[in-house]
Amino acid sequence: MQRFKKKKLTILALGIFTPLNFISLKVNASSFGAEIFCTMRDGGNDHESSWDAAYTYIKKQKGGLFKVSPKNAAAQITETVIREREKFSYCVEYLDNLHPNRKLIRDLQKEEERKEKEAQEKEAKRKRLEKELEEATEEANAEFSEETIERYSY
């Protein structure tokens, strides 16, 4: 019975302290990820290569069962730059590239949905016309089969 209580306390202690460890890793990863992004951008690198390096580092350091999404990593970098404004004062101008224009994204999605709807309507119209043509062909064939056409009847 004593051993069971000790095991239970050990599991409880691990359950409490383990998440605290992961939280500190997340904070350190996002802080260093922001440092990677800002240093690379300040050094003259383009947005894509700086973002890829920072995101890869944050994703690798996160650990755990689930990986960090690009949107979440961008938010972490932004949060770190804002929180540590004195340290990353040169990096504020690069933050707009981390969060693309949401209106543009919405407009592109609406345009894509509109094109998809048009394609579905065209497909439905094509099927309807094919069905009508098939029915008309069947009716014409039925008329010809009822009539007898003799070759030499003039």
Short mmCIF file of N, CA and C in Angstrom, two decimals:
data_model
loop_
_atom_site.label_atom_id
_atom_site.label_comp_id
_atom_site.label_asym_id
_atom_site.label_seq_id
_atom_site.Cartn_x
_atom_site.Cartn_y
_atom_site.Cartn_z
N MET A 1 0.83 -1.18 0.00
CA MET A 1 0.00 0.00 0.00
C MET A 1 0.88 1.26 0.00
N GLN A 2 1.98 1.23 0.75
CA GLN A 2 2.89 2.37 0.81
C GLN A 2 3.53 2.62 -0.56
N ARG A 3 3.89 1.51 -1.26
CA ARG A 3 4.52 1.64 -2.57
C ARG A 3 3.53 2.27 -3.56
N PHE A 4 2.30 1.90 -3.48
CA PHE A 4 1.28 2.44 -4.36
C PHE A 4 1.12 3.94 -4.15
N LYS A 5 1.15 4.39 -2.89
CA LYS A 5 1.03 5.82 -2.59
C LYS A 5 2.24 6.59 -3.11
N LYS A 6 3.43 5.98 -2.99
CA LYS A 6 4.64 6.64 -3.48
C LYS A 6 4.60 6.78 -5.01
N LYS A 7 4.14 5.72 -5.67
CA LYS A 7 4.03 5.78 -7.12
C LYS A 7 3.02 6.84 -7.53
N LYS A 8 1.93 6.90 -6.81
CA LYS A 8 0.88 7.87 -7.11
C LYS A 8 1.40 9.30 -6.94
N LEU A 9 2.16 9.54 -5.86
CA LEU A 9 2.74 10.87 -5.64
C LEU A 9 3.77 11.21 -6.71
N THR A 10 4.56 10.22 -7.11
CA THR A 10 5.57 10.45 -8.14
C THR A 10 4.90 10.83 -9.46
N ILE A 11 3.86 10.11 -9.83
CA ILE A 11 3.14 10.40 -11.07
C ILE A 11 2.49 11.78 -10.99
N LEU A 12 1.93 12.12 -9.85
CA LEU A 12 1.32 13.43 -9.67
C LEU A 12 2.36 14.54 -9.81
N ALA A 13 3.52 14.35 -9.18
CA ALA A 13 4.59 15.35 -9.27
C ALA A 13 5.07 15.51 -10.72
N LEU A 14 5.21 14.40 -11.43
CA LEU A 14 5.61 14.48 -12.84
C LEU A 14 4.55 15.20 -13.66
N GLY A 15 3.31 14.93 -13.36
CA GLY A 15 2.22 15.58 -14.07
C GLY A 15 2.20 17.08 -13.87
N ILE A 16 2.62 17.53 -12.71
CA ILE A 16 2.62 18.97 -12.42
C ILE A 16 3.85 19.66 -13.02
N PHE A 17 5.02 19.06 -12.89
CA PHE A 17 6.25 19.73 -13.30
C PHE A 17 6.61 19.57 -14.77
N THR A 18 6.13 18.53 -15.42
CA THR A 18 6.47 18.32 -16.82
C THR A 18 5.94 19.43 -17.72
N PRO A 19 4.68 19.83 -17.59
CA PRO A 19 4.21 20.94 -18.45
C PRO A 19 4.98 22.23 -18.23
N LEU A 20 5.44 22.47 -17.02
CA LEU A 20 6.22 23.69 -16.76
C LEU A 20 7.51 23.69 -17.56
N ASN A 21 8.10 22.53 -17.72
CA ASN A 21 9.31 22.39 -18.52
C ASN A 21 9.03 22.74 -19.97
N PHE A 22 7.94 22.25 -20.52
CA PHE A 22 7.61 22.52 -21.91
C PHE A 22 7.29 23.99 -22.13
N ILE A 23 6.71 24.65 -21.17
CA ILE A 23 6.40 26.07 -21.30
C ILE A 23 7.69 26.88 -21.43
N SER A 24 8.69 26.57 -20.61
CA SER A 24 9.94 27.31 -20.69
C SER A 24 10.64 27.03 -22.02
N LEU A 25 10.53 25.80 -22.56
CA LEU A 25 11.10 25.51 -23.88
C LEU A 25 10.42 26.35 -24.95
N LYS A 26 9.11 26.47 -24.86
CA LYS A 26 8.35 27.23 -25.84
C LYS A 26 8.78 28.69 -25.83
N VAL A 27 8.91 29.27 -24.65
CA VAL A 27 9.32 30.66 -24.53
C VAL A 27 10.72 30.85 -25.09
N ASN A 28 11.64 29.95 -24.75
CA ASN A 28 13.00 30.06 -25.27
C ASN A 28 13.04 29.87 -26.77
N ALA A 29 12.27 28.92 -27.27
CA ALA A 29 12.26 28.65 -28.70
C ALA A 29 11.72 29.84 -29.47
N SER A 30 10.63 30.44 -29.00
CA SER A 30 10.08 31.58 -29.72
C SER A 30 11.00 32.78 -29.63
N SER A 31 11.68 32.95 -28.49
CA SER A 31 12.60 34.07 -28.33
C SER A 31 13.78 33.92 -29.28
N PHE A 32 14.34 32.71 -29.33
CA PHE A 32 15.48 32.52 -30.22
C PHE A 32 15.03 32.49 -31.67
N GLY A 33 13.81 32.00 -31.92
CA GLY A 33 13.26 32.04 -33.27
C GLY A 33 13.13 33.47 -33.75
N ALA A 34 12.68 34.36 -32.87
CA ALA A 34 12.57 35.78 -33.22
C ALA A 34 13.96 36.37 -33.47
N GLU A 35 14.91 35.95 -32.68
CA GLU A 35 16.28 36.43 -32.86
C GLU A 35 16.84 35.98 -34.22
N ILE A 36 16.57 34.72 -34.56
CA ILE A 36 17.03 34.21 -35.86
C ILE A 36 16.39 35.02 -36.99
N PHE A 37 15.07 35.17 -36.93
CA PHE A 37 14.35 35.89 -37.99
C PHE A 37 14.87 37.32 -38.13
N CYS A 38 14.95 38.03 -37.00
CA CYS A 38 15.34 39.44 -37.05
C CYS A 38 16.79 39.63 -37.48
N THR A 39 17.68 38.78 -37.00
CA THR A 39 19.09 38.89 -37.37
C THR A 39 19.29 38.62 -38.85
N MET A 40 18.60 37.61 -39.36
CA MET A 40 18.73 37.30 -40.78
C MET A 40 18.16 38.42 -41.64
N ARG A 41 17.00 38.96 -41.25
CA ARG A 41 16.41 40.06 -42.03
C ARG A 41 17.30 41.29 -41.98
N ASP A 42 17.84 41.58 -40.81
CA ASP A 42 18.71 42.73 -40.66
C ASP A 42 20.00 42.54 -41.45
N GLY A 43 20.41 41.29 -41.62
CA GLY A 43 21.62 40.99 -42.37
C GLY A 43 21.44 41.06 -43.88
N GLY A 44 20.20 41.28 -44.33
CA GLY A 44 19.97 41.44 -45.75
C GLY A 44 19.32 40.24 -46.42
N ASN A 45 18.99 39.21 -45.67
CA ASN A 45 18.31 38.05 -46.26
C ASN A 45 16.86 38.38 -46.57
N ASP A 46 16.30 37.65 -47.52
CA ASP A 46 14.91 37.87 -47.88
C ASP A 46 13.99 37.25 -46.82
N HIS A 47 12.71 37.57 -46.94
CA HIS A 47 11.73 37.12 -45.95
C HIS A 47 11.63 35.60 -45.90
N GLU A 48 11.58 34.96 -47.07
CA GLU A 48 11.36 33.51 -47.12
C GLU A 48 12.45 32.74 -46.40
N SER A 49 13.71 33.05 -46.68
CA SER A 49 14.79 32.29 -46.05
C SER A 49 14.85 32.56 -44.55
N SER A 50 14.60 33.80 -44.15
CA SER A 50 14.60 34.13 -42.72
C SER A 50 13.45 33.43 -42.01
N TRP A 51 12.28 33.44 -42.63
CA TRP A 51 11.11 32.80 -42.04
C TRP A 51 11.32 31.29 -41.94
N ASP A 52 11.84 30.68 -43.01
CA ASP A 52 12.07 29.23 -42.99
C ASP A 52 13.03 28.83 -41.86
N ALA A 53 14.10 29.59 -41.69
CA ALA A 53 15.07 29.28 -40.64
C ALA A 53 14.44 29.41 -39.25
N ALA A 54 13.72 30.49 -39.03
CA ALA A 54 13.11 30.72 -37.71
C ALA A 54 12.02 29.69 -37.44
N TYR A 55 11.18 29.41 -38.42
CA TYR A 55 10.08 28.46 -38.24
C TYR A 55 10.62 27.05 -38.01
N THR A 56 11.64 26.67 -38.74
CA THR A 56 12.23 25.34 -38.56
C THR A 56 12.79 25.20 -37.14
N TYR A 57 13.45 26.25 -36.65
CA TYR A 57 14.00 26.20 -35.30
C TYR A 57 12.89 26.09 -34.26
N ILE A 58 11.86 26.91 -34.39
CA ILE A 58 10.76 26.89 -33.41
C ILE A 58 10.07 25.53 -33.45
N LYS A 59 9.84 25.01 -34.63
CA LYS A 59 9.17 23.72 -34.78
C LYS A 59 10.01 22.60 -34.15
N LYS A 60 11.31 22.66 -34.36
CA LYS A 60 12.21 21.63 -33.84
C LYS A 60 12.30 21.70 -32.31
N GLN A 61 12.33 22.89 -31.77
CA GLN A 61 12.50 23.05 -30.31
C GLN A 61 11.21 22.80 -29.54
N LYS A 62 10.09 22.92 -30.18
CA LYS A 62 8.81 22.76 -29.48
C LYS A 62 8.68 21.39 -28.86
N GLY A 63 8.98 20.34 -29.61
CA GLY A 63 8.85 18.99 -29.10
C GLY A 63 7.39 18.67 -28.84
N GLY A 64 7.16 17.56 -28.20
CA GLY A 64 5.79 17.18 -27.88
C GLY A 64 5.12 16.45 -29.02
N LEU A 65 3.86 16.20 -28.83
CA LEU A 65 3.09 15.41 -29.79
C LEU A 65 2.69 16.22 -31.01
N PHE A 66 2.35 17.49 -30.83
CA PHE A 66 1.90 18.32 -31.93
C PHE A 66 2.96 19.36 -32.29
N LYS A 67 3.08 19.63 -33.58
CA LYS A 67 4.03 20.64 -34.04
C LYS A 67 3.36 22.00 -34.08
N VAL A 68 4.18 23.02 -34.11
CA VAL A 68 3.70 24.40 -34.15
C VAL A 68 3.27 24.73 -35.58
N SER A 69 2.11 25.36 -35.73
CA SER A 69 1.66 25.78 -37.06
C SER A 69 2.42 27.04 -37.47
N PRO A 70 2.52 27.30 -38.76
CA PRO A 70 3.20 28.52 -39.21
C PRO A 70 2.55 29.79 -38.65
N LYS A 71 1.22 29.78 -38.56
CA LYS A 71 0.50 30.94 -38.02
C LYS A 71 0.88 31.17 -36.56
N ASN A 72 0.95 30.08 -35.79
CA ASN A 72 1.30 30.18 -34.38
C ASN A 72 2.75 30.63 -34.21
N ALA A 73 3.65 30.11 -35.03
CA ALA A 73 5.06 30.52 -34.95
C ALA A 73 5.21 32.00 -35.27
N ALA A 74 4.48 32.47 -36.28
CA ALA A 74 4.53 33.90 -36.62
C ALA A 74 4.03 34.75 -35.46
N ALA A 75 2.97 34.28 -34.80
CA ALA A 75 2.44 35.01 -33.64
C ALA A 75 3.46 35.02 -32.51
N GLN A 76 4.16 33.91 -32.31
CA GLN A 76 5.17 33.84 -31.25
C GLN A 76 6.32 34.82 -31.53
N ILE A 77 6.75 34.89 -32.78
CA ILE A 77 7.83 35.81 -33.14
C ILE A 77 7.37 37.25 -32.93
N THR A 78 6.17 37.57 -33.38
CA THR A 78 5.63 38.92 -33.21
C THR A 78 5.53 39.27 -31.73
N GLU A 79 5.02 38.34 -30.95
CA GLU A 79 4.87 38.56 -29.51
C GLU A 79 6.22 38.82 -28.85
N THR A 80 7.22 38.06 -29.24
CA THR A 80 8.56 38.23 -28.65
C THR A 80 9.15 39.58 -29.03
N VAL A 81 8.99 39.97 -30.30
CA VAL A 81 9.54 41.25 -30.75
C VAL A 81 8.86 42.41 -30.02
N ILE A 82 7.56 42.31 -29.83
CA ILE A 82 6.84 43.38 -29.13
C ILE A 82 7.19 43.40 -27.65
N ARG A 83 7.26 42.21 -27.06
CA ARG A 83 7.56 42.13 -25.62
C ARG A 83 8.97 42.65 -25.32
N GLU A 84 9.91 42.34 -26.19
CA GLU A 84 11.31 42.75 -25.98
C GLU A 84 11.66 43.83 -27.00
N ARG A 85 10.92 44.90 -26.95
CA ARG A 85 11.03 45.98 -27.94
C ARG A 85 12.42 46.60 -27.99
N GLU A 86 13.06 46.76 -26.84
CA GLU A 86 14.39 47.38 -26.82
C GLU A 86 15.41 46.49 -27.54
N LYS A 87 15.30 45.20 -27.34
CA LYS A 87 16.25 44.26 -27.92
C LYS A 87 16.03 44.12 -29.43
N PHE A 88 14.78 44.15 -29.88
CA PHE A 88 14.46 43.93 -31.29
C PHE A 88 13.90 45.18 -31.96
N SER A 89 14.36 46.34 -31.59
CA SER A 89 13.81 47.58 -32.15
C SER A 89 14.01 47.67 -33.66
N TYR A 90 15.05 47.09 -34.17
CA TYR A 90 15.34 47.12 -35.61
C TYR A 90 14.44 46.16 -36.40
N CYS A 91 13.70 45.30 -35.71
CA CYS A 91 12.97 44.23 -36.38
C CYS A 91 11.49 44.52 -36.60
N VAL A 92 10.99 45.58 -36.01
CA VAL A 92 9.56 45.87 -36.09
C VAL A 92 9.10 46.05 -37.54
N GLU A 93 9.94 46.62 -38.36
CA GLU A 93 9.56 46.87 -39.76
C GLU A 93 9.37 45.58 -40.57
N TYR A 94 9.90 44.46 -40.10
CA TYR A 94 9.79 43.20 -40.84
C TYR A 94 8.58 42.37 -40.43
N LEU A 95 7.87 42.79 -39.39
CA LEU A 95 6.77 41.97 -38.87
C LEU A 95 5.59 41.88 -39.82
N ASP A 96 5.39 42.89 -40.66
CA ASP A 96 4.23 42.85 -41.56
C ASP A 96 4.30 41.68 -42.54
N ASN A 97 5.49 41.21 -42.85
CA ASN A 97 5.62 40.07 -43.76
C ASN A 97 5.22 38.75 -43.11
N LEU A 98 5.23 38.72 -41.79
CA LEU A 98 4.85 37.49 -41.09
C LEU A 98 3.35 37.25 -41.15
N HIS A 99 2.59 38.31 -41.26
CA HIS A 99 1.13 38.21 -41.29
C HIS A 99 0.65 38.78 -42.62
N PRO A 100 0.43 37.91 -43.61
CA PRO A 100 0.03 38.41 -44.93
C PRO A 100 -1.31 39.13 -44.89
N ASN A 101 -1.56 39.86 -45.92
CA ASN A 101 -2.78 40.66 -46.03
C ASN A 101 -4.01 39.75 -45.99
N ARG A 102 -4.75 39.80 -44.91
CA ARG A 102 -5.89 38.90 -44.73
C ARG A 102 -7.03 39.22 -45.70
N LYS A 103 -7.19 40.49 -46.06
CA LYS A 103 -8.23 40.86 -47.02
C LYS A 103 -7.94 40.24 -48.38
N LEU A 104 -6.68 40.29 -48.78
CA LEU A 104 -6.28 39.68 -50.04
C LEU A 104 -6.55 38.18 -50.03
N ILE A 105 -6.26 37.52 -48.93
CA ILE A 105 -6.49 36.08 -48.80
C ILE A 105 -7.99 35.79 -48.91
N ARG A 106 -8.82 36.58 -48.22
CA ARG A 106 -10.27 36.39 -48.30
C ARG A 106 -10.77 36.58 -49.73
N ASP A 107 -10.27 37.62 -50.40
CA ASP A 107 -10.69 37.87 -51.78
C ASP A 107 -10.30 36.72 -52.69
N LEU A 108 -9.10 36.19 -52.50
CA LEU A 108 -8.67 35.05 -53.31
C LEU A 108 -9.53 33.82 -53.05
N GLN A 109 -9.90 33.61 -51.79
CA GLN A 109 -10.76 32.47 -51.46
C GLN A 109 -12.15 32.64 -52.09
N LYS A 110 -12.70 33.85 -52.04
CA LYS A 110 -14.01 34.10 -52.65
C LYS A 110 -13.95 33.87 -54.16
N GLU A 111 -12.87 34.33 -54.79
CA GLU A 111 -12.71 34.14 -56.24
C GLU A 111 -12.62 32.65 -56.58
N GLU A 112 -11.90 31.92 -55.77
CA GLU A 112 -11.77 30.48 -55.98
C GLU A 112 -13.12 29.78 -55.81
N GLU A 113 -13.88 30.17 -54.80
CA GLU A 113 -15.21 29.59 -54.59
C GLU A 113 -16.14 29.93 -55.76
N ARG A 114 -16.04 31.15 -56.27
CA ARG A 114 -16.87 31.57 -57.40
C ARG A 114 -16.54 30.73 -58.64
N LYS A 115 -15.26 30.54 -58.90
CA LYS A 115 -14.85 29.73 -60.05
C LYS A 115 -15.30 28.29 -59.90
N GLU A 116 -15.21 27.77 -58.69
CA GLU A 116 -15.65 26.39 -58.44
C GLU A 116 -17.15 26.26 -58.67
N LYS A 117 -17.91 27.25 -58.22
CA LYS A 117 -19.36 27.22 -58.40
C LYS A 117 -19.71 27.31 -59.89
N GLU A 118 -19.02 28.16 -60.62
CA GLU A 118 -19.24 28.26 -62.07
C GLU A 118 -18.95 26.94 -62.76
N ALA A 119 -17.86 26.28 -62.35
CA ALA A 119 -17.51 24.99 -62.95
C ALA A 119 -18.59 23.94 -62.66
N GLN A 120 -19.12 23.97 -61.45
CA GLN A 120 -20.19 23.02 -61.11
C GLN A 120 -21.45 23.30 -61.93
N GLU A 121 -21.78 24.58 -62.11
CA GLU A 121 -22.95 24.96 -62.90
C GLU A 121 -22.77 24.54 -64.36
N LYS A 122 -21.57 24.74 -64.91
CA LYS A 122 -21.30 24.33 -66.29
C LYS A 122 -21.44 22.82 -66.44
N GLU A 123 -20.92 22.09 -65.46
CA GLU A 123 -21.01 20.63 -65.49
C GLU A 123 -22.47 20.18 -65.44
N ALA A 124 -23.27 20.80 -64.59
CA ALA A 124 -24.69 20.45 -64.49
C ALA A 124 -25.42 20.77 -65.80
N LYS A 125 -25.10 21.91 -66.40
CA LYS A 125 -25.72 22.29 -67.67
C LYS A 125 -25.33 21.31 -68.78
N ARG A 126 -24.05 20.92 -68.79
CA ARG A 126 -23.57 19.97 -69.79
C ARG A 126 -24.29 18.63 -69.66
N LYS A 127 -24.45 18.16 -68.43
CA LYS A 127 -25.15 16.89 -68.19
C LYS A 127 -26.62 16.98 -68.62
N ARG A 128 -27.25 18.11 -68.33
CA ARG A 128 -28.65 18.30 -68.71
C ARG A 128 -28.79 18.30 -70.23
N LEU A 129 -27.89 19.00 -70.92
CA LEU A 129 -27.94 19.04 -72.39
C LEU A 129 -27.68 17.66 -72.99
N GLU A 130 -26.73 16.93 -72.42
CA GLU A 130 -26.46 15.57 -72.90
C GLU A 130 -27.70 14.68 -72.74
N LYS A 131 -28.37 14.83 -71.61
CA LYS A 131 -29.58 14.03 -71.36
C LYS A 131 -30.67 14.39 -72.38
N GLU A 132 -30.88 15.70 -72.63
CA GLU A 132 -31.87 16.13 -73.61
C GLU A 132 -31.52 15.61 -75.00
N LEU A 133 -30.25 15.68 -75.37
CA LEU A 133 -29.80 15.18 -76.67
C LEU A 133 -30.03 13.68 -76.79
N GLU A 134 -29.75 12.97 -75.74
CA GLU A 134 -29.96 11.52 -75.72
C GLU A 134 -31.45 11.19 -75.89
N GLU A 135 -32.30 11.93 -75.19
CA GLU A 135 -33.74 11.70 -75.30
C GLU A 135 -34.23 12.02 -76.71
N ALA A 136 -33.75 13.10 -77.29
CA ALA A 136 -34.15 13.48 -78.65
C ALA A 136 -33.68 12.43 -79.65
N THR A 137 -32.49 11.90 -79.46
CA THR A 137 -31.95 10.87 -80.33
C THR A 137 -32.79 9.60 -80.24
N GLU A 138 -33.17 9.24 -79.04
CA GLU A 138 -34.01 8.05 -78.85
C GLU A 138 -35.36 8.23 -79.54
N GLU A 139 -35.95 9.41 -79.43
CA GLU A 139 -37.24 9.67 -80.08
C GLU A 139 -37.10 9.59 -81.60
N ALA A 140 -36.04 10.15 -82.14
CA ALA A 140 -35.82 10.11 -83.59
C ALA A 140 -35.60 8.67 -84.05
N ASN A 141 -34.85 7.91 -83.29
CA ASN A 141 -34.62 6.50 -83.63
C ASN A 141 -35.93 5.71 -83.58
N ALA A 142 -36.78 6.03 -82.65
CA ALA A 142 -38.06 5.34 -82.54
C ALA A 142 -38.93 5.64 -83.75
N GLU A 143 -38.91 6.86 -84.25
CA GLU A 143 -39.68 7.23 -85.43
C GLU A 143 -39.18 6.50 -86.67
N PHE A 144 -37.87 6.39 -86.82
CA PHE A 144 -37.31 5.71 -87.98
C PHE A 144 -37.59 4.22 -87.95
N SER A 145 -37.58 3.63 -86.79
CA SER A 145 -37.80 2.20 -86.71
C SER A 145 -39.25 1.84 -87.04
N GLU A 146 -40.18 2.76 -86.84
CA GLU A 146 -41.58 2.51 -87.16
C GLU A 146 -41.82 2.60 -88.67
N GLU A 147 -41.13 3.46 -89.34
CA GLU A 147 -41.29 3.61 -90.77
C GLU A 147 -40.43 2.59 -91.49
N THR A 148 -40.95 2.18 -92.59
CA THR A 148 -40.17 1.26 -93.40
C THR A 148 -39.67 2.05 -94.60
N ILE A 149 -38.42 2.03 -94.77
CA ILE A 149 -37.83 2.75 -95.90
C ILE A 149 -37.39 1.69 -96.90
N GLU A 150 -38.00 1.76 -98.03
CA GLU A 150 -37.61 0.83 -99.08
C GLU A 150 -36.64 1.53 -99.99
N ARG A 151 -35.73 0.79 -100.40
CA ARG A 151 -34.64 1.33 -101.17
C ARG A 151 -35.08 1.80 -102.57
N TYR A 152 -35.92 1.04 -103.21
CA TYR A 152 -36.25 1.33 -104.59
C TYR A 152 -37.66 1.92 -104.76
N SER A 153 -38.22 2.45 -103.70
CA SER A 153 -39.54 3.04 -103.84
C SER A 153 -39.39 4.51 -104.18
N TYR A 154 -39.84 4.82 -105.36
CA TYR A 154 -39.75 6.20 -105.79
C TYR A 154 -41.10 6.78 -105.86
#
